[in-house]
Coordinates of C-alpha atoms in Angstrom, one line a residue:
X1 CA -70.5 -41.6 5.8
X2 CA -68.1 -39.5 3.9
X3 CA -64.4 -39.3 4.9
X4 CA -63.2 -35.9 6.2
X5 CA -61.3 -34.0 3.6
X6 CA -57.6 -34.7 3.7
X7 CA -55.6 -31.8 5.3
X8 CA -53.8 -29.9 2.6
X9 CA -50.1 -30.5 2.7
X10 CA -48.2 -27.5 4.0
X11 CA -46.7 -25.5 1.3
X12 CA -42.9 -25.7 1.3
X13 CA -41.3 -22.7 2.8
X14 CA -38.4 -21.3 0.8
X15 CA -35.2 -21.0 2.8
X16 CA -34.1 -17.4 3.4
X17 CA -31.7 -16.1 0.7
X18 CA -28.0 -16.7 1.6
X19 CA -26.3 -13.6 2.9
X20 CA -23.1 -13.1 1.0
X21 CA -20.6 -10.5 2.4
X22 CA -19.6 -8.0 -0.3
X23 CA -16.1 -8.3 -1.5
X24 CA -13.8 -5.8 0.2
X25 CA -13.5 -2.6 -1.9
X26 CA -10.2 -1.5 -3.4
X27 CA -9.1 2.1 -4.3
X28 CA -6.8 2.6 -7.2
X29 CA -4.0 5.1 -6.3
X30 CA -1.5 6.8 -8.5
X31 CA 1.2 8.8 -7.0
X32 CA 4.0 11.0 -8.3
X33 CA 6.7 13.1 -6.8
X34 CA 10.3 13.6 -6.1
X35 CA 13.1 12.8 -3.6
X36 CA 15.2 15.7 -2.5
X37 CA 18.8 14.6 -1.6
X38 CA 21.7 16.9 -2.2
X39 CA 24.6 14.5 -1.7
X40 CA 26.0 12.2 -4.4
X41 CA 24.7 8.6 -4.2
X42 CA 27.0 5.8 -3.4
X43 CA 27.9 3.6 -6.4
X44 CA 25.2 1.0 -7.2
X45 CA 22.6 2.5 -4.9
X46 CA 19.4 4.4 -5.7
X47 CA 16.3 5.6 -3.8
X48 CA 13.2 3.4 -3.7
X49 CA 9.8 4.7 -2.8
X50 CA 7.6 2.5 -0.7
X51 CA 3.8 3.0 -0.9
X52 CA 2.4 1.9 2.4
X53 CA -1.1 1.3 3.8
X54 CA -0.7 2.9 7.2
X55 CA 2.5 4.4 8.5
X56 CA 5.6 3.7 6.4
X57 CA 7.8 4.3 9.4
X58 CA 5.9 1.7 11.5
X59 CA 7.8 -1.4 12.8
X60 CA 6.3 -3.8 10.2
X61 CA 4.7 -1.6 7.5
X62 CA 2.1 -2.9 5.0
X63 CA 3.9 -2.2 1.8
X64 CA 1.5 -2.1 -1.2
X65 CA 4.2 -1.3 -3.8
X66 CA 7.7 -0.1 -4.3
X67 CA 9.2 1.8 -7.3
X68 CA 12.8 3.1 -8.1
X69 CA 13.4 6.7 -8.2
X70 CA 14.9 7.9 -11.6
X71 CA 18.4 9.6 -11.8
X72 CA 16.6 13.0 -11.7
X73 CA 15.0 12.2 -8.4
X74 CA 11.4 11.7 -9.8
X75 CA 9.0 8.7 -9.2
X76 CA 5.6 7.6 -10.2
X77 CA 3.6 4.4 -9.6
X78 CA 0.2 2.8 -9.0
X79 CA -1.1 0.7 -6.2
X80 CA -4.4 -0.7 -5.0
X81 CA -5.3 0.0 -1.4
X82 CA -8.1 -0.9 0.9
X83 CA -11.0 1.6 0.4
X84 CA -10.8 4.4 2.9
X85 CA -7.2 3.6 3.9
X86 CA -4.7 6.2 4.9
X87 CA -1.5 5.8 3.0
X88 CA 2.1 7.1 3.4
X89 CA 5.1 7.2 1.2
X90 CA 8.7 6.7 2.3
X91 CA 12.0 6.7 0.3
X92 CA 15.0 4.7 1.2
X93 CA 18.5 4.5 -0.3
X94 CA 19.8 1.0 -1.1
X95 CA 21.1 -1.3 -3.8
X96 CA 17.6 -3.0 -4.1
X97 CA 14.2 -2.5 -2.4
X98 CA 14.7 -5.4 -0.1
X99 CA 18.0 -4.3 1.4
X100 CA 18.4 -2.4 4.7
X101 CA 18.3 1.4 4.5
X102 CA 20.0 3.9 6.8
X103 CA 19.1 7.0 4.7
X104 CA 15.3 7.4 4.4
X105 CA 12.4 9.8 4.8
X106 CA 8.6 10.1 4.9
X107 CA 6.5 12.4 2.8
X108 CA 4.6 14.9 4.9
X109 CA 0.9 15.3 4.5
X110 CA -2.3 13.2 4.5
X111 CA -3.0 10.7 1.7
X112 CA -6.5 9.2 2.0
X113 CA -7.6 6.6 -0.6
X114 CA -11.3 6.9 -1.0
X115 CA -12.8 7.9 -4.4
X116 CA -14.4 6.3 -7.4
X117 CA -12.1 5.8 -10.3
X118 CA -8.5 6.7 -9.4
X119 CA -7.1 8.8 -6.6
X120 CA -4.1 10.9 -7.7
X121 CA -1.4 12.2 -5.3
X122 CA 0.9 14.6 -7.1
X123 CA 3.9 16.6 -6.1
X124 CA 4.9 14.4 -3.3
X125 CA 8.3 15.5 -1.9
X126 CA 10.4 13.2 0.3
X127 CA 13.6 14.5 2.0
X128 CA 15.6 11.6 3.3
X129 CA 18.1 11.8 6.1
X130 CA 20.3 9.4 8.2
X131 CA 18.5 7.2 10.7
X132 CA 18.6 3.7 12.4
X133 CA 18.8 0.8 9.9
X134 CA 15.5 -0.6 8.7
X135 CA 14.4 -3.1 6.1
X136 CA 11.0 -2.8 4.4
X137 CA 9.1 -6.0 4.1
X138 CA 7.9 -7.6 0.9
X139 CA 4.9 -6.2 -1.0
X140 CA 1.5 -7.5 0.1
X141 CA -1.9 -6.9 -1.4
X142 CA -4.3 -4.6 0.4
X143 CA -6.1 -7.4 2.3
X144 CA -3.2 -9.7 2.9
X145 CA -2.2 -10.3 6.5
X146 CA 1.3 -9.9 7.8
X147 CA 4.0 -12.2 6.5
X148 CA 4.8 -15.3 8.7
X149 CA 7.5 -14.7 11.3
X150 CA 10.9 -16.1 10.2
X151 CA 11.9 -19.4 11.9
X152 CA 13.9 -19.1 15.1

């Protein structure tokens, strides 16, 4: 009597392809403008413009970049934001970008970062005035979380 045919070995099943989350998308943003301030600047101080993802007057703004304003009141710089982010631009008067400011202002308008290639924001005008003291945090990249809280 003949032996029954051996059962064919099941063919191996390939595992499903790994799902890889796409990298977060960045938007290249170039911005240019001026700071309008009619009073003489204190010795050793100048205006600094902070490019912020979100509201630059928020309690702990997400600063993407900071640039000095030239003696004629003009500025220009480039940052990389999260794709689709709303940006804002503030100027503050201080000896350096990490010092407290009491004279500052925010550019009016909407600045939405979502375009292939570069997004350009031109003719931004910031008019600073006196306000409560504030210090802008260090620059962080578009996807970096908030800085650690200082030790108590």
